[in-house]
Amino acid sequence: NEDVQIGVLFASKAILQLLVNPLSGTLIDRVGYEAPLLAGLAVMFLCTATFAFAESYAALFAARSLQGLGSAFADTAGIALIADRYAEEPARSRALGIALACISFGSLAAPPFGGVLYEFAGRRVPFLVLAGVCLLDGLLLLALAPPWATGARANMPVGTPIHRLMIDPYIAVVAGALATCNIPLAFLEPTIANWMKESMGASEWEVGLTWLPAFFPHVLGVYVTVRLAAAYPHLQWFYGALGMAIIGASSCLVPACRNFGQVIVPLCGICFGIALVDTALLPTLAFLVDVRHVSVYGSVYAIADISYCVAYALGPIVAGQIVHTMGFAQLNLGMGLANVLYAPVLLFLKNVCQMKPSHSERNILLEEGPKGLYDTIKMEERKG
C-alpha cells in the first residue's frame, strides 16, 4: 500500500499537468508569456512551502497535484518565452539548450541535494530552500520582464488553436519522439533503486547518487547538438534519431550491470541521448510553427509538455507493475526497443529541416516593412 501511495503521489503532478496543459497553452497564446510564468512560479512557491509543513498524506497529495498546475504554466510559458525572444537560429537552439541543461540539473541533482539536506538539516529545509528559489525567480522576472510592460501583446496575432497543432503530422512526430525518449528516464526513476538493492546490494548513498553523474553527459549532449545544429542545421532530424538509438541501446544494457560503477554508464548514455533529442527537436517545434502556422508558441510547447507528462504520469504507476509481472530486464528491453523503432520515424522531418530558411516568415515581412502595429512594435524592439 505504501508503494502504491508513493507512486500515486509522484504521478499526481504529471497527471494534473497533463490535464491543464491544453488550457494553459491556449491562455498563454492569448495573454502573453510573462503573466502565466509569474502565476506558475507563485503556485510553485505556495506548493513547495506547503510540503515543508504538511503533516498528512492528503496535504502532501494536494500540494503535489497543485505543483502540476504551477508547472503547466511556468514550464510552458518559460520555454515559449525563450522561443519568442530568440527568433533566429542558432541563437534559439543555444538558448533552449541552456534551459534544458538547467532543467536536467534540477532533475538529476535533486535526489542527492534533498537527501543531504534532509539528513543534516531536517525534512523542512529542502522545501524551504526550493520555495526561496521560486520566490527569487519571480522577483527576477518582475525586475527583468514585468508582465505589464509588454506593449506588443495587445496587438499580437491570434495563435493557432492547440487542437489544430496536435493534428499537424510534423508536430505529432516530434511530440511522439519527446514522449518516447523520456519513457526510460520516467520508468527507471521509480524502479531502479529497488533493483540496485536487490541485484547488487547497493548502499543508500549509491542509490542517492545514481543519477547525478548523468548530468555531465546531458550537458555535453546539449553542447554537441547546439554546435552541430549551428554548422549543419538541416540534420536536426538525424541528431534526434541518433539520440533515440543511443537511448535504446543504453536501456537494453541496464539489466546487464552488476555494480554501481557499471550502471552509471548506460544511465549516462540515456541522458546523453535525451539531450540530443530534446535539443534538436524543441527548436524544430518553434520552426514548424513559424513556417506552417502563426509564430505564437504557447500551444506548441504545451504539446511538448504534454509529451513529457505522458511519460512521467505513467512511470510511477505502470513501471512498478511491469517489473512485478514481467521483470526489470523485460521493462528495459521494451523501452529500448520502442526508442530504436521510433528513430526511423524522424526521417519524416528530413525535408522540413532541409527547407529551413535563414529567416522566419515574420522576419521576412518585417524586412519588407511593418504591416501593422504589432509588427511595428516588434521591429522597434529588435532595433533597440
GROMACS .gro file of C-alpha atoms in nm:
model
  384
    1ASN     CA    1   0.000   0.000   0.000
    2GLU     CA    2   0.283   0.237   0.079
    3ASP     CA    3   0.440   0.177  -0.263
    4VAL     CA    4   0.106   0.246  -0.431
    5GLN     CA    5   0.053   0.564  -0.229
    6ILE     CA    6   0.402   0.692  -0.315
    7GLY     CA    7   0.350   0.608  -0.682
    8VAL     CA    8   0.018   0.791  -0.694
    9LEU     CA    9   0.171   1.087  -0.507
   10PHE     CA   10   0.453   1.118  -0.760
   11ALA     CA   11   0.223   1.073  -1.060
   12SER     CA   12  -0.041   1.321  -0.941
   13LYS     CA   13   0.169   1.621  -1.053
   14ALA     CA   14   0.219   1.490  -1.406
   15ILE     CA   15  -0.147   1.385  -1.435
   16LEU     CA   16  -0.283   1.728  -1.339
   17GLN     CA   17  -0.017   1.897  -1.553
   18LEU     CA   18  -0.127   1.678  -1.844
   19LEU     CA   19  -0.489   1.785  -1.799
   20VAL     CA   20  -0.413   2.156  -1.757
   21ASN     CA   21  -0.162   2.195  -2.041
   22PRO     CA   22  -0.417   2.235  -2.323
   23LEU     CA   23  -0.579   2.519  -2.128
   24SER     CA   24  -0.250   2.679  -2.023
   25GLY     CA   25  -0.116   2.675  -2.379
   26THR     CA   26  -0.428   2.850  -2.510
   27LEU     CA   27  -0.420   3.107  -2.229
   28ILE     CA   28  -0.051   3.179  -2.286
   29ASP     CA   29  -0.120   3.242  -2.655
   30ARG     CA   30  -0.388   3.494  -2.561
   31VAL     CA   31  -0.233   3.687  -2.269
   32GLY     CA   32   0.140   3.651  -2.332
   33TYR     CA   33   0.425   3.462  -2.169
   34GLU     CA   34   0.524   3.673  -1.870
   35ALA     CA   35   0.199   3.675  -1.667
   36PRO     CA   36   0.143   3.295  -1.684
   37LEU     CA   37   0.510   3.239  -1.598
   38LEU     CA   38   0.474   3.460  -1.291
   39ALA     CA   39   0.150   3.286  -1.191
   40GLY     CA   40   0.313   2.946  -1.229
   41LEU     CA   41   0.606   3.048  -1.009
   42ALA     CA   42   0.365   3.180  -0.745
   43VAL     CA   43   0.178   2.847  -0.736
   44MET     CA   44   0.508   2.657  -0.719
   45PHE     CA   45   0.618   2.873  -0.426
   46LEU     CA   46   0.298   2.805  -0.232
   47CYS     CA   47   0.302   2.431  -0.305
   48THR     CA   48   0.668   2.387  -0.211
   49ALA     CA   49   0.618   2.579   0.112
   50THR     CA   50   0.317   2.357   0.186
   51PHE     CA   51   0.538   2.048   0.152
   52ALA     CA   52   0.761   2.182   0.429
   53PHE     CA   53   0.478   2.198   0.683
   54ALA     CA   54   0.237   1.925   0.563
   55GLU     CA   55   0.157   1.663   0.826
   56SER     CA   56  -0.076   1.430   0.635
   57TYR     CA   57  -0.088   1.237   0.310
   58ALA     CA   58  -0.387   1.443   0.195
   59ALA     CA   59  -0.192   1.767   0.235
   60LEU     CA   60   0.107   1.620   0.050
   61PHE     CA   61  -0.120   1.496  -0.230
   62ALA     CA   62  -0.287   1.836  -0.266
   63ALA     CA   63   0.048   2.017  -0.275
   64ARG     CA   64   0.196   1.769  -0.522
   65SER     CA   65  -0.107   1.793  -0.751
   66LEU     CA   66  -0.105   2.173  -0.747
   67GLN     CA   67   0.261   2.161  -0.845
   68GLY     CA   68   0.133   2.024  -1.174
   69LEU     CA   69  -0.085   2.334  -1.212
   70GLY     CA   70   0.214   2.560  -1.148
   71SER     CA   71   0.438   2.365  -1.384
   72ALA     CA   72   0.177   2.368  -1.661
   73PHE     CA   73   0.208   2.747  -1.669
   74ALA     CA   74   0.571   2.801  -1.566
   75ASP     CA   75   0.730   2.531  -1.785
   76THR     CA   76   0.529   2.606  -2.097
   77ALA     CA   77   0.546   2.985  -2.067
   78GLY     CA   78   0.919   2.978  -1.989
   79ILE     CA   79   1.015   2.771  -2.294
   80ALA     CA   80   0.772   2.963  -2.517
   81LEU     CA   81   0.918   3.295  -2.396
   82ILE     CA   82   1.267   3.180  -2.495
   83ALA     CA   83   1.145   3.073  -2.840
   84ASP     CA   84   0.976   3.410  -2.888
   85ARG     CA   85   1.271   3.622  -2.773
   86TYR     CA   86   1.528   3.423  -2.973
   87ALA     CA   87   1.363   3.407  -3.313
   88GLU     CA   88   1.669   3.314  -3.520
   89GLU     CA   89   1.899   3.014  -3.536
   90PRO     CA   90   2.146   2.926  -3.392
   91ALA     CA   91   2.062   3.165  -3.106
   92ARG     CA   92   1.730   2.988  -3.043
   93SER     CA   93   1.889   2.642  -3.018
   94ARG     CA   94   2.160   2.779  -2.789
   95ALA     CA   95   1.909   2.949  -2.557
   96LEU     CA   96   1.683   2.644  -2.542
   97GLY     CA   97   1.989   2.426  -2.484
   98ILE     CA   98   2.085   2.633  -2.179
   99ALA     CA   99   1.729   2.599  -2.047
  100LEU     CA  100   1.738   2.222  -2.098
  101ALA     CA  101   2.073   2.198  -1.918
  102CYS     CA  102   1.924   2.382  -1.620
  103ILE     CA  103   1.617   2.155  -1.623
  104SER     CA  104   1.838   1.845  -1.623
  105PHE     CA  105   2.049   1.984  -1.340
  106GLY     CA  106   1.738   2.029  -1.127
  107SER     CA  107   1.607   1.681  -1.207
  108LEU     CA  108   1.935   1.492  -1.160
  109ALA     CA  109   2.079   1.688  -0.869
  110ALA     CA  110   1.756   1.694  -0.668
  111PRO     CA  111   1.781   1.344  -0.510
  112PRO     CA  112   2.129   1.388  -0.356
  113PHE     CA  113   2.058   1.754  -0.275
  114GLY     CA  114   1.735   1.670  -0.097
  115GLY     CA  115   1.885   1.365   0.073
  116VAL     CA  116   2.182   1.554   0.219
  117LEU     CA  117   1.968   1.843   0.347
  118TYR     CA  118   1.710   1.602   0.486
  119GLU     CA  119   1.980   1.407   0.670
  120PHE     CA  120   2.167   1.700   0.823
  121ALA     CA  121   1.914   1.986   0.838
  122GLY     CA  122   1.572   1.821   0.869
  123ARG     CA  123   1.285   1.748   0.633
  124ARG     CA  124   1.160   2.107   0.604
  125VAL     CA  125   1.483   2.270   0.491
  126PRO     CA  126   1.497   2.125   0.132
  127PHE     CA  127   1.145   2.252   0.061
  128LEU     CA  128   1.208   2.592   0.215
  129VAL     CA  129   1.523   2.632   0.004
  130LEU     CA  130   1.329   2.547  -0.313
  131ALA     CA  131   1.046   2.780  -0.215
  132GLY     CA  132   1.307   3.054  -0.181
  133VAL     CA  133   1.437   2.974  -0.530
  134CYS     CA  134   1.082   3.011  -0.671
  135LEU     CA  135   1.041   3.342  -0.490
  136LEU     CA  136   1.375   3.471  -0.619
  137ASP     CA  137   1.288   3.364  -0.972
  138GLY     CA  138   0.958   3.550  -0.954
  139LEU     CA  139   1.128   3.866  -0.829
  140LEU     CA  140   1.384   3.846  -1.111
  141LEU     CA  141   1.102   3.810  -1.363
  142LEU     CA  142   0.930   4.120  -1.222
  143ALA     CA  143   1.257   4.312  -1.248
  144LEU     CA  144   1.361   4.199  -1.597
  145ALA     CA  145   1.035   4.128  -1.781
  146PRO     CA  146   0.733   4.259  -1.590
  147PRO     CA  147   0.406   4.135  -1.744
  148TRP     CA  148   0.255   4.485  -1.763
  149ALA     CA  149   0.549   4.619  -1.973
  150THR     CA  150   0.477   4.414  -2.287
  151GLY     CA  151   0.314   4.667  -2.516
  152ALA     CA  152   0.310   4.444  -2.822
  153ARG     CA  153   0.093   4.178  -2.663
  154ALA     CA  154  -0.238   4.357  -2.716
  155ASN     CA  155  -0.178   4.355  -3.092
  156MET     CA  156  -0.019   4.011  -3.120
  157PRO     CA  157  -0.167   3.777  -3.383
  158VAL     CA  158  -0.403   3.508  -3.260
  159GLY     CA  159  -0.216   3.180  -3.223
  160THR     CA  160  -0.320   2.859  -3.395
  161PRO     CA  161  -0.560   2.657  -3.174
  162ILE     CA  162  -0.390   2.372  -2.993
  163HIS     CA  163  -0.617   2.107  -3.147
  164ARG     CA  164  -0.503   2.213  -3.494
  165LEU     CA  165  -0.140   2.196  -3.390
  166MET     CA  166  -0.194   1.846  -3.250
  167ILE     CA  167  -0.313   1.712  -3.585
  168ASP     CA  168  -0.019   1.865  -3.773
  169PRO     CA  169   0.173   1.549  -3.876
  170TYR     CA  170   0.516   1.706  -3.829
  171ILE     CA  171   0.436   1.832  -3.479
  172ALA     CA  172   0.281   1.494  -3.396
  173VAL     CA  173   0.603   1.316  -3.496
  174VAL     CA  174   0.810   1.547  -3.274
  175ALA     CA  175   0.568   1.504  -2.982
  176GLY     CA  176   0.585   1.127  -3.016
  177ALA     CA  177   0.965   1.136  -3.012
  178LEU     CA  178   0.972   1.354  -2.699
  179ALA     CA  179   0.737   1.116  -2.517
  180THR     CA  180   0.919   0.800  -2.628
  181CYS     CA  181   1.269   0.923  -2.544
  182ASN     CA  182   1.165   1.023  -2.191
  183ILE     CA  183   0.997   0.690  -2.109
  184PRO     CA  184   1.325   0.520  -1.997
  185LEU     CA  185   1.404   0.802  -1.756
  186ALA     CA  186   1.046   0.821  -1.625
  187PHE     CA  187   1.017   0.443  -1.581
  188LEU     CA  188   1.363   0.388  -1.431
  189GLU     CA  189   1.344   0.660  -1.167
  190PRO     CA  190   1.082   0.475  -0.954
  191THR     CA  191   1.220   0.123  -1.015
  192ILE     CA  192   1.598   0.131  -1.036
  193ALA     CA  193   1.658   0.186  -0.663
  194ASN     CA  194   1.492  -0.141  -0.558
  195TRP     CA  195   1.659  -0.327  -0.844
  196MET     CA  196   2.004  -0.198  -0.741
  197LYS     CA  197   1.947  -0.302  -0.379
  198GLU     CA  198   1.824  -0.649  -0.476
  199SER     CA  199   2.063  -0.731  -0.761
  200MET     CA  200   2.389  -0.569  -0.648
  201GLY     CA  201   2.337  -0.486  -0.282
  202ALA     CA  202   2.373  -0.112  -0.343
  203SER     CA  203   2.406   0.112  -0.039
  204GLU     CA  204   2.184   0.410   0.032
  205TRP     CA  205   2.445   0.662  -0.083
  206GLU     CA  206   2.491   0.475  -0.412
  207VAL     CA  207   2.116   0.480  -0.472
  208GLY     CA  208   2.105   0.851  -0.390
  209LEU     CA  209   2.388   0.933  -0.632
  210THR     CA  210   2.267   0.708  -0.914
  211TRP     CA  211   2.154   0.986  -1.147
  212LEU     CA  212   2.391   1.268  -1.052
  213PRO     CA  213   2.682   1.164  -1.283
  214ALA     CA  214   2.438   1.161  -1.577
  215PHE     CA  215   2.411   1.540  -1.555
  216PHE     CA  216   2.753   1.585  -1.717
  217PRO     CA  217   2.687   1.379  -2.035
  218HIS     CA  218   2.349   1.554  -2.059
  219VAL     CA  219   2.521   1.893  -2.067
  220LEU     CA  220   2.772   1.751  -2.316
  221GLY     CA  221   2.486   1.631  -2.536
  222VAL     CA  222   2.327   1.977  -2.527
  223TYR     CA  223   2.659   2.142  -2.619
  224VAL     CA  224   2.734   1.897  -2.901
  225THR     CA  225   2.385   1.929  -3.051
  226VAL     CA  226   2.391   2.309  -3.039
  227ARG     CA  227   2.729   2.318  -3.216
  228LEU     CA  228   2.623   2.065  -3.477
  229ALA     CA  229   2.292   2.242  -3.536
  230ALA     CA  230   2.477   2.568  -3.596
  231ALA     CA  231   2.707   2.402  -3.851
  232TYR     CA  232   2.458   2.161  -4.011
  233PRO     CA  233   2.104   2.284  -3.936
  234HIS     CA  234   1.947   2.058  -4.200
  235LEU     CA  235   2.038   1.748  -3.993
  236GLN     CA  236   1.825   1.823  -3.686
  237TRP     CA  237   1.615   1.513  -3.757
  238PHE     CA  238   1.932   1.300  -3.764
  239TYR     CA  239   2.052   1.426  -3.425
  240GLY     CA  240   1.715   1.330  -3.277
  241ALA     CA  241   1.720   0.986  -3.441
  242LEU     CA  242   2.078   0.927  -3.322
  243GLY     CA  243   1.977   1.024  -2.971
  244MET     CA  244   1.687   0.776  -2.973
  245ALA     CA  245   1.918   0.499  -3.094
  246ILE     CA  246   2.162   0.575  -2.810
  247ILE     CA  247   1.875   0.574  -2.559
  248GLY     CA  248   1.753   0.240  -2.690
  249ALA     CA  249   2.096   0.074  -2.672
  250SER     CA  250   2.164   0.216  -2.325
  251SER     CA  251   1.827   0.099  -2.190
  252CYS     CA  252   1.899  -0.255  -2.302
  253LEU     CA  253   2.236  -0.251  -2.122
  254VAL     CA  254   2.100  -0.153  -1.779
  255PRO     CA  255   1.990  -0.504  -1.668
  256ALA     CA  256   2.334  -0.646  -1.754
  257CYS     CA  257   2.510  -0.422  -1.499
  258ARG     CA  258   2.639  -0.589  -1.183
  259ASN     CA  259   2.774  -0.300  -0.974
  260PHE     CA  260   2.732   0.073  -0.916
  261GLY     CA  261   3.016   0.171  -1.149
  262GLN     CA  262   2.871  -0.029  -1.437
  263VAL     CA  263   2.515   0.102  -1.403
  264ILE     CA  264   2.636   0.461  -1.429
  265VAL     CA  265   2.747   0.405  -1.791
  266PRO     CA  266   2.409   0.322  -1.951
  267LEU     CA  267   2.234   0.587  -1.740
  268CYS     CA  268   2.480   0.843  -1.876
  269GLY     CA  269   2.402   0.713  -2.224
  270ILE     CA  270   2.028   0.757  -2.168
  271CYS     CA  271   2.070   1.117  -2.051
  272PHE     CA  272   2.314   1.195  -2.336
  273GLY     CA  273   2.059   1.064  -2.587
  274ILE     CA  274   1.774   1.260  -2.427
  275ALA     CA  275   1.984   1.575  -2.457
  276LEU     CA  276   2.031   1.511  -2.830
  277VAL     CA  277   1.659   1.456  -2.887
  278ASP     CA  278   1.536   1.750  -2.679
  279THR     CA  279   1.795   1.999  -2.804
  280ALA     CA  280   1.733   1.906  -3.167
  281LEU     CA  281   1.353   1.884  -3.162
  282LEU     CA  282   1.239   2.165  -2.931
  283PRO     CA  283   1.370   2.435  -3.171
  284THR     CA  284   1.216   2.233  -3.455
  285LEU     CA  285   0.873   2.280  -3.293
  286ALA     CA  286   0.918   2.657  -3.295
  287PHE     CA  287   1.031   2.646  -3.659
  288LEU     CA  288   0.729   2.436  -3.760
  289VAL     CA  289   0.500   2.694  -3.600
  290ASP     CA  290   0.687   2.974  -3.780
  291VAL     CA  291   0.652   2.825  -4.128
  292ARG     CA  292   0.323   2.633  -4.105
  293HIS     CA  293   0.115   2.829  -3.854
  294VAL     CA  294   0.133   3.158  -3.658
  295SER     CA  295   0.452   3.247  -3.469
  296VAL     CA  296   0.295   3.222  -3.124
  297TYR     CA  297   0.448   2.945  -2.915
  298GLY     CA  298   0.236   2.879  -2.605
  299SER     CA  299   0.025   2.597  -2.750
  300VAL     CA  300   0.305   2.418  -2.932
  301TYR     CA  301   0.520   2.400  -2.619
  302ALA     CA  302   0.215   2.293  -2.422
  303ILE     CA  303   0.208   1.995  -2.660
  304ALA     CA  304   0.574   1.930  -2.582
  305ASP     CA  305   0.498   1.945  -2.210
  306ILE     CA  306   0.208   1.704  -2.261
  307SER     CA  307   0.454   1.462  -2.423
  308TYR     CA  308   0.678   1.473  -2.118
  309CYS     CA  309   0.383   1.439  -1.882
  310VAL     CA  310   0.256   1.126  -2.056
  311ALA     CA  311   0.584   0.953  -1.973
  312TYR     CA  312   0.608   1.085  -1.617
  313ALA     CA  313   0.241   1.018  -1.537
  314LEU     CA  314   0.270   0.655  -1.643
  315GLY     CA  315   0.614   0.592  -1.491
  316PRO     CA  316   0.539   0.588  -1.116
  317ILE     CA  317   0.216   0.390  -1.167
  318VAL     CA  318   0.292   0.150  -1.453
  319ALA     CA  319   0.665   0.081  -1.420
  320GLY     CA  320   0.644  -0.097  -1.087
  321GLN     CA  321   0.361  -0.319  -1.208
  322ILE     CA  322   0.559  -0.414  -1.522
  323VAL     CA  323   0.861  -0.505  -1.308
  324HIS     CA  324   0.640  -0.711  -1.077
  325THR     CA  325   0.469  -0.907  -1.356
  326MET     CA  326   0.737  -0.928  -1.628
  327GLY     CA  327   1.069  -0.837  -1.468
  328PHE     CA  328   1.315  -0.547  -1.468
  329ALA     CA  329   1.506  -0.678  -1.770
  330GLN     CA  330   1.192  -0.702  -1.982
  331LEU     CA  331   1.097  -0.345  -1.887
  332ASN     CA  332   1.430  -0.212  -2.011
  333LEU     CA  333   1.430  -0.421  -2.327
  334GLY     CA  334   1.081  -0.295  -2.412
  335MET     CA  335   1.179   0.069  -2.358
  336GLY     CA  336   1.496   0.025  -2.561
  337LEU     CA  337   1.309  -0.141  -2.847
  338ALA     CA  338   1.048   0.137  -2.853
  339ASN     CA  339   1.319   0.402  -2.895
  340VAL     CA  340   1.508   0.210  -3.164
  341LEU     CA  341   1.188   0.151  -3.362
  342TYR     CA  342   1.078   0.515  -3.336
  343ALA     CA  343   1.413   0.659  -3.451
  344PRO     CA  344   1.348   0.597  -3.826
  345VAL     CA  345   1.013   0.782  -3.797
  346LEU     CA  346   1.212   1.106  -3.763
  347LEU     CA  347   1.304   1.066  -4.131
  348PHE     CA  348   0.963   1.223  -4.185
  349LEU     CA  349   1.120   1.552  -4.070
  350LYS     CA  350   1.407   1.537  -4.319
  351ASN     CA  351   1.255   1.763  -4.584
  352VAL     CA  352   1.126   2.009  -4.325
  353CYS     CA  353   1.473   2.067  -4.190
  354GLN     CA  354   1.620   2.100  -4.538
  355MET     CA  355   1.367   2.372  -4.619
  356LYS     CA  356   1.461   2.570  -4.309
  357PRO     CA  357   1.520   2.933  -4.419
  358SER     CA  358   1.766   3.167  -4.258
  359HIS     CA  359   1.478   3.399  -4.155
  360SER     CA  360   1.130   3.317  -4.033
  361GLU     CA  361   0.827   3.432  -4.231
  362ARG     CA  362   0.755   3.706  -3.981
  363ASN     CA  363   1.111   3.842  -4.008
  364ILE     CA  364   1.089   3.847  -4.389
  365LEU     CA  365   0.771   4.052  -4.360
  366LEU     CA  366   0.938   4.286  -4.116
  367GLU     CA  367   1.227   4.342  -4.357
  368GLU     CA  368   0.972   4.446  -4.619
  369GLY     CA  369   0.826   4.696  -4.377
  370PRO     CA  370   0.574   4.674  -4.093
  371LYS     CA  371   0.220   4.575  -4.188
  372GLY     CA  372   0.053   4.672  -3.862
  373LEU     CA  373   0.101   4.800  -3.509
  374TYR     CA  374   0.227   4.466  -3.375
  375ASP     CA  375   0.491   4.430  -3.650
  376THR     CA  376   0.598   4.792  -3.597
  377ILE     CA  377   0.650   4.736  -3.225
  378LYS     CA  378   0.841   4.410  -3.285
  379MET     CA  379   1.067   4.581  -3.539
  380GLU     CA  380   1.140   4.865  -3.296
  381GLU     CA  381   1.217   4.614  -3.021
  382ARG     CA  382   1.463   4.435  -3.248
  383LYS     CA  383   1.633   4.764  -3.340
  384GLY     CA  384   1.651   4.853  -2.973
   0.00000   0.00000   0.00000
